[in-house]
Structure formats: structure tokens, C-alpha cells
């Protein structure tokens, strides 16, 4: 048995170490965690209950996961680490659509965050977003006019949501809106959480043109809520990891899509 000294540093430090491990591995069993940290299964389950309450991980029979399901979205910390190469490739393609003088809206997805990292130098530019990470990133860009969408802060998504956010969006009109969703199938974009769906729908309604940024892991999947039909998007950008079956679904739905090279 290999004991990790963090098991003797108190529950808060141990839970942080457990969270880091799960976010890196994606999924792990409770038994493995008990062995690694040198504590009882009962203690591990108490730790996992607390981490699940915080929205960091999701328990399942015998273990815990940071990966999404059709009902639960992953914590933003996990999403920041996943599919990085694909998101970067998609963002490189998407940034070609942005021109000086535009007003651009970004949702709270980590894919649009990759796009936000590439906006420096395309000025003058107005960027509107509810994603705290993107707000912090763009706040230092002198030549970008940044508008932060307010609302209720949601730590699971690190973004501002709710009625106040939707109201702020509906008072605006932008040239381009970039969003990502958790799943795409059968001509629709899907997401697991209703309060996220309402914000994304408002964003799509506030733009002259909408662009969906979606990595291949989300194709041919569904989630609990329909966000919108793919017909509301002027363009869909996917990475070249998409398989033939997933692309066939887009072709059958007559979706205009572009492939980004990783």
C-alpha cells in the first residue's frame, strides 16, 4: 500500500489533492483514492460527498468522475484541461471571422476562451462576455472595449448567469456571437443545464451572425436540453478529429461546417 502524506495534512488539503487527481485523470475509483491517501473508504466517501456538493466532481457507483454526462456538465477546471489541441485549432479558424470594428459576444465555454486569447491586435474591437476567465484575460487589452455581463456568479462554470444576465444580453445587438455546447446530434445543439441554455439562447438572439465552435468529442451526443437547431448558426467549426459518422450526421442535416486542422 502506498500512502500519500497529504492524507495526514487535514481534510481540506486532501480534498484539494483528490480534486486535482480526478480532474487530471478524468475518473478514479474510491478504493484507489483510499489506498493512495492512506485513509478509510468511509473518509474518502465523505471527501467525495463534499467535492460533489461543490460541483467539482460527480460520484458514481464505486468511484468518482470529472467527465460530463447527458445531465451534468464538467467543472470548468476539467474543461480547461480537456481537448486543448482541438480547441486551439478551432479558435485559430474562428478568429479569421473577426474584423476590426466588430462587436463580438463570447459565451462561457473554454473553446471561446481559446478564441479570446487570439483577439489581441484585432482592434478596435468590442467584446461582450459572461465568462470570468475571459473577462480577466481581456481586461488588460487596452484597445479592446470589454463589456462584462453581470448576473448570479456560478462557481461551477466560473461565469455570470440568471435573469440579470439574460436581460443584459437582450438589450444588446452584436455582429458575431461565438458559442459552444456540450453535445450536437440530429440537427440540434444540446446542453445539460437549463440556466446555461437560457443564456446561450439569449446570446444567439442578440447577434447578426452566430458561429458554433464544437470539438469532435461532442458530436453524435445528446444532453438533457435542446439549446437551438443548428440552422440558427451561420457556420459550425469542428476539428479534424471528427469521424466519418459524425460528419455524415452534419451532412444529412445540411449543416454548413468547416474543419480546423489540429
Coordinates of C-alpha atoms in Angstrom, one line a residue:
X1 CA 0.0 0.0 0.0
X2 CA 1.4 3.4 -0.9
X3 CA 0.4 6.2 1.4
X4 CA 0.4 9.8 0.4
X5 CA 1.5 12.2 3.1
X6 CA -1.4 14.6 2.1
X7 CA -3.7 12.1 3.9
X8 CA -2.2 13.5 7.1
X9 CA -2.4 17.1 6.3
X10 CA -6.1 17.6 7.1
X11 CA -9.3 17.1 5.1
X12 CA -9.2 20.4 3.1
X13 CA -5.7 19.7 1.7
X14 CA -6.6 16.1 1.0
X15 CA -9.8 17.1 -0.8
X16 CA -7.9 19.6 -3.0
X17 CA -5.4 16.8 -3.8
X18 CA -8.3 14.5 -4.7
X19 CA -9.9 17.1 -6.9
X20 CA -6.6 17.7 -8.7
X21 CA -6.1 14.0 -9.3
X22 CA -9.7 13.4 -10.6
X23 CA -9.5 16.5 -12.8
X24 CA -6.3 15.2 -14.3
X25 CA -7.3 11.5 -14.6
X26 CA -10.9 12.1 -15.5
X27 CA -12.2 9.2 -13.4
X28 CA -10.9 7.2 -10.5
X29 CA -12.3 4.6 -8.0
X30 CA -12.9 5.3 -4.3
X31 CA -10.7 2.3 -3.4
X32 CA -7.8 3.7 -5.4
X33 CA -8.2 7.0 -3.6
X34 CA -8.3 5.4 -0.2
X35 CA -5.1 3.5 -0.9
X36 CA -3.3 6.5 -2.4
X37 CA -4.2 8.8 0.5
X38 CA -3.9 6.2 3.3
X39 CA -7.4 6.8 4.7
X40 CA -10.5 4.7 5.1
X41 CA -13.1 4.3 2.4
X42 CA -15.6 6.0 4.7
X43 CA -13.3 9.0 4.9
X44 CA -12.9 9.1 1.1
X45 CA -16.7 9.0 0.6
X46 CA -17.1 11.9 2.9
X47 CA -14.5 13.8 0.9
X48 CA -16.2 12.9 -2.4
X49 CA -19.6 13.9 -1.0
X50 CA -18.2 17.4 -0.2
X51 CA -16.4 17.7 -3.6
X52 CA -19.7 16.7 -5.3
X53 CA -21.6 19.3 -3.3
X54 CA -19.1 21.9 -4.5
X55 CA -19.8 20.8 -8.1
X56 CA -16.2 19.7 -8.7
X57 CA -16.7 16.0 -9.3
X58 CA -19.6 13.6 -9.7
X59 CA -19.9 10.4 -7.8
X60 CA -21.0 7.1 -9.4
X61 CA -21.1 3.6 -8.1
X62 CA -17.6 2.7 -6.9
X63 CA -15.9 5.9 -7.8
X64 CA -15.9 9.5 -9.0
X65 CA -15.6 11.3 -12.3
X66 CA -15.0 14.8 -13.6
X67 CA -16.3 13.8 -17.0
X68 CA -19.6 15.1 -18.3
X69 CA -22.8 13.1 -18.8
X70 CA -26.1 13.9 -20.5
X71 CA -27.3 15.5 -17.3
X72 CA -24.2 17.0 -15.7
X73 CA -21.6 19.3 -17.2
X74 CA -18.0 19.1 -16.1
X75 CA -16.5 21.6 -13.8
X76 CA -14.7 24.4 -15.6
X77 CA -11.3 23.3 -14.3
X78 CA -11.7 19.9 -16.0
X79 CA -13.0 21.6 -19.2
X80 CA -9.9 23.9 -19.3
X81 CA -7.7 20.8 -19.4
X82 CA -9.6 18.7 -22.0
X83 CA -9.3 18.7 -25.8
X84 CA -6.8 21.6 -25.8
X85 CA -5.3 20.9 -29.2
X86 CA -8.8 20.7 -30.8
X87 CA -10.0 23.9 -29.1
X88 CA -6.9 25.8 -30.2
X89 CA -7.3 24.6 -33.8
X90 CA -11.0 25.6 -33.8
X91 CA -10.1 29.0 -32.3
X92 CA -7.4 29.6 -35.0
X93 CA -10.1 29.1 -37.6
X94 CA -12.7 31.1 -35.8
X95 CA -10.5 34.2 -35.3
X96 CA -10.4 34.6 -39.1
X97 CA -14.0 35.7 -38.9
X98 CA -13.3 38.6 -36.5
X99 CA -12.6 42.0 -38.1
X100 CA -11.7 45.4 -36.6
X101 CA -14.7 47.5 -35.6
X102 CA -16.9 44.5 -34.8
X103 CA -18.9 43.8 -31.6
X104 CA -18.4 40.2 -30.6
X105 CA -20.1 38.1 -28.0
X106 CA -18.5 35.1 -26.3
X107 CA -20.2 32.5 -24.1
X108 CA -18.7 30.9 -21.0
X109 CA -17.2 27.9 -22.9
X110 CA -13.5 27.0 -22.7
X111 CA -13.5 26.9 -26.6
X112 CA -14.4 30.5 -26.9
X113 CA -11.8 31.3 -24.2
X114 CA -9.2 29.9 -26.7
X115 CA -10.6 32.4 -29.2
X116 CA -10.4 35.2 -26.7
X117 CA -6.7 34.6 -26.3
X118 CA -6.3 35.3 -30.0
X119 CA -8.2 38.7 -30.2
X120 CA -5.3 40.9 -29.3
X121 CA -4.4 43.1 -32.2
X122 CA -7.8 42.9 -33.9
X123 CA -8.7 46.5 -32.9
X124 CA -10.8 48.4 -32.4
X125 CA -13.0 45.7 -31.1
X126 CA -15.8 45.3 -28.6
X127 CA -16.1 42.0 -26.7
X128 CA -19.0 41.1 -24.5
X129 CA -18.9 38.0 -22.3
X130 CA -20.2 36.5 -19.1
X131 CA -17.1 34.2 -18.5
X132 CA -14.9 35.5 -15.7
X133 CA -11.8 33.9 -17.1
X134 CA -12.3 35.7 -20.4
X135 CA -13.0 39.0 -18.6
X136 CA -9.8 38.7 -16.6
X137 CA -7.9 37.8 -19.8
X138 CA -9.2 40.8 -21.9
X139 CA -9.2 43.4 -19.1
X140 CA -5.5 44.1 -19.8
X141 CA -6.1 44.6 -23.5
X142 CA -6.1 48.4 -23.9
X143 CA -7.5 48.6 -27.4
X144 CA -10.4 46.2 -26.7
X145 CA -13.6 47.6 -25.3
X146 CA -14.7 45.0 -22.8
X147 CA -18.3 44.6 -21.6
X148 CA -18.9 42.2 -18.8
X149 CA -22.3 40.6 -18.5
X150 CA -23.5 40.6 -14.9
X151 CA -25.8 38.2 -13.1
X152 CA -25.5 35.5 -10.5
X153 CA -22.0 34.1 -10.2
X154 CA -21.8 30.4 -10.7
X155 CA -18.5 28.9 -9.5
X156 CA -19.1 25.6 -11.3
X157 CA -18.9 27.5 -14.7
X158 CA -16.9 30.5 -13.4
X159 CA -19.5 32.7 -15.1
X160 CA -22.4 35.0 -14.5
X161 CA -25.8 33.6 -15.3
X162 CA -29.5 34.1 -14.4
X163 CA -32.2 36.6 -15.3
X164 CA -30.0 39.6 -14.9
X165 CA -27.5 38.2 -17.4
X166 CA -30.3 37.4 -19.9
X167 CA -31.8 40.9 -19.5
X168 CA -28.4 42.5 -20.2
X169 CA -27.9 40.4 -23.3
X170 CA -31.3 41.2 -24.8
X171 CA -30.5 44.9 -24.6
X172 CA -27.6 44.4 -27.0
X173 CA -27.0 43.7 -30.7
X174 CA -23.7 42.3 -31.8
X175 CA -22.1 41.4 -35.2
X176 CA -20.9 38.0 -34.2
X177 CA -21.7 35.5 -31.4
X178 CA -19.5 32.6 -30.7
X179 CA -20.8 29.7 -28.6
X180 CA -20.0 26.1 -27.8
X181 CA -22.4 23.5 -26.4
X182 CA -22.0 20.1 -24.7
X183 CA -23.5 18.0 -27.5
X184 CA -24.6 18.0 -31.1
X185 CA -26.8 15.5 -32.8
X186 CA -29.7 15.2 -35.2
X187 CA -29.6 18.8 -36.3
X188 CA -29.6 20.3 -32.7
X189 CA -27.2 21.6 -30.2
X190 CA -27.7 20.4 -26.6
X191 CA -26.6 21.3 -23.1
X192 CA -27.2 19.7 -19.7
X193 CA -28.2 22.7 -17.6
X194 CA -31.3 24.8 -18.1
X195 CA -29.8 28.1 -16.7
X196 CA -27.0 27.8 -19.2
X197 CA -29.4 27.2 -22.1
X198 CA -31.3 30.4 -21.4
X199 CA -28.2 32.5 -21.5
X200 CA -26.9 30.8 -24.7
X201 CA -30.3 31.3 -26.4
X202 CA -30.3 35.0 -25.5
X203 CA -26.8 35.4 -26.9
X204 CA -27.9 33.7 -30.2
X205 CA -30.9 36.1 -30.4
X206 CA -28.7 39.1 -30.0
X207 CA -26.3 38.6 -32.9
X208 CA -26.4 39.2 -36.6
X209 CA -24.4 36.1 -37.2
X210 CA -23.9 33.0 -35.0
X211 CA -20.9 30.6 -35.0
X212 CA -20.9 27.3 -33.2
X213 CA -17.4 26.1 -32.0
X214 CA -17.5 22.3 -31.3
X215 CA -14.8 19.8 -30.8
X216 CA -15.2 16.3 -32.1
X217 CA -15.8 14.7 -28.7
X218 CA -19.2 16.5 -28.6
X219 CA -20.5 15.2 -31.9
X220 CA -23.2 12.5 -32.1
X221 CA -24.0 13.1 -28.5
X222 CA -27.1 14.5 -26.7
X223 CA -27.7 16.2 -23.4
X224 CA -30.9 17.0 -21.4
X225 CA -31.9 20.3 -23.0
X226 CA -32.0 21.4 -26.6
X227 CA -30.3 24.8 -27.0
X228 CA -31.1 25.5 -30.6
X229 CA -31.4 23.9 -34.1
X230 CA -28.1 24.0 -36.0
X231 CA -29.9 26.1 -38.6
X232 CA -29.5 29.2 -36.4
X233 CA -25.8 29.1 -36.9
X234 CA -24.3 30.7 -39.9
X235 CA -21.2 28.4 -39.5
X236 CA -20.1 25.4 -37.5
X237 CA -16.4 24.9 -36.9
X238 CA -15.2 21.4 -35.9
X239 CA -11.7 20.0 -35.6
X240 CA -10.3 17.3 -37.9
X241 CA -10.7 14.6 -35.2
X242 CA -14.3 14.2 -36.2
X243 CA -15.1 10.8 -37.6
X244 CA -17.0 10.0 -40.7
X245 CA -20.2 9.0 -38.9
X246 CA -20.3 12.4 -37.0
X247 CA -19.7 14.3 -40.2
X248 CA -22.3 12.3 -42.0
X249 CA -24.8 13.5 -39.5
X250 CA -23.9 17.1 -40.2
X251 CA -24.1 16.5 -43.9
X252 CA -27.5 14.9 -43.6
X253 CA -28.7 17.9 -41.7
X254 CA -27.3 20.2 -44.4
X255 CA -25.2 22.0 -41.8
X256 CA -22.5 24.4 -43.2
X257 CA -19.4 23.4 -41.3
X258 CA -15.6 23.9 -41.6
X259 CA -12.8 21.6 -40.5
X260 CA -10.0 23.1 -38.4
X261 CA -6.6 21.3 -38.7
X262 CA -5.0 20.3 -35.4

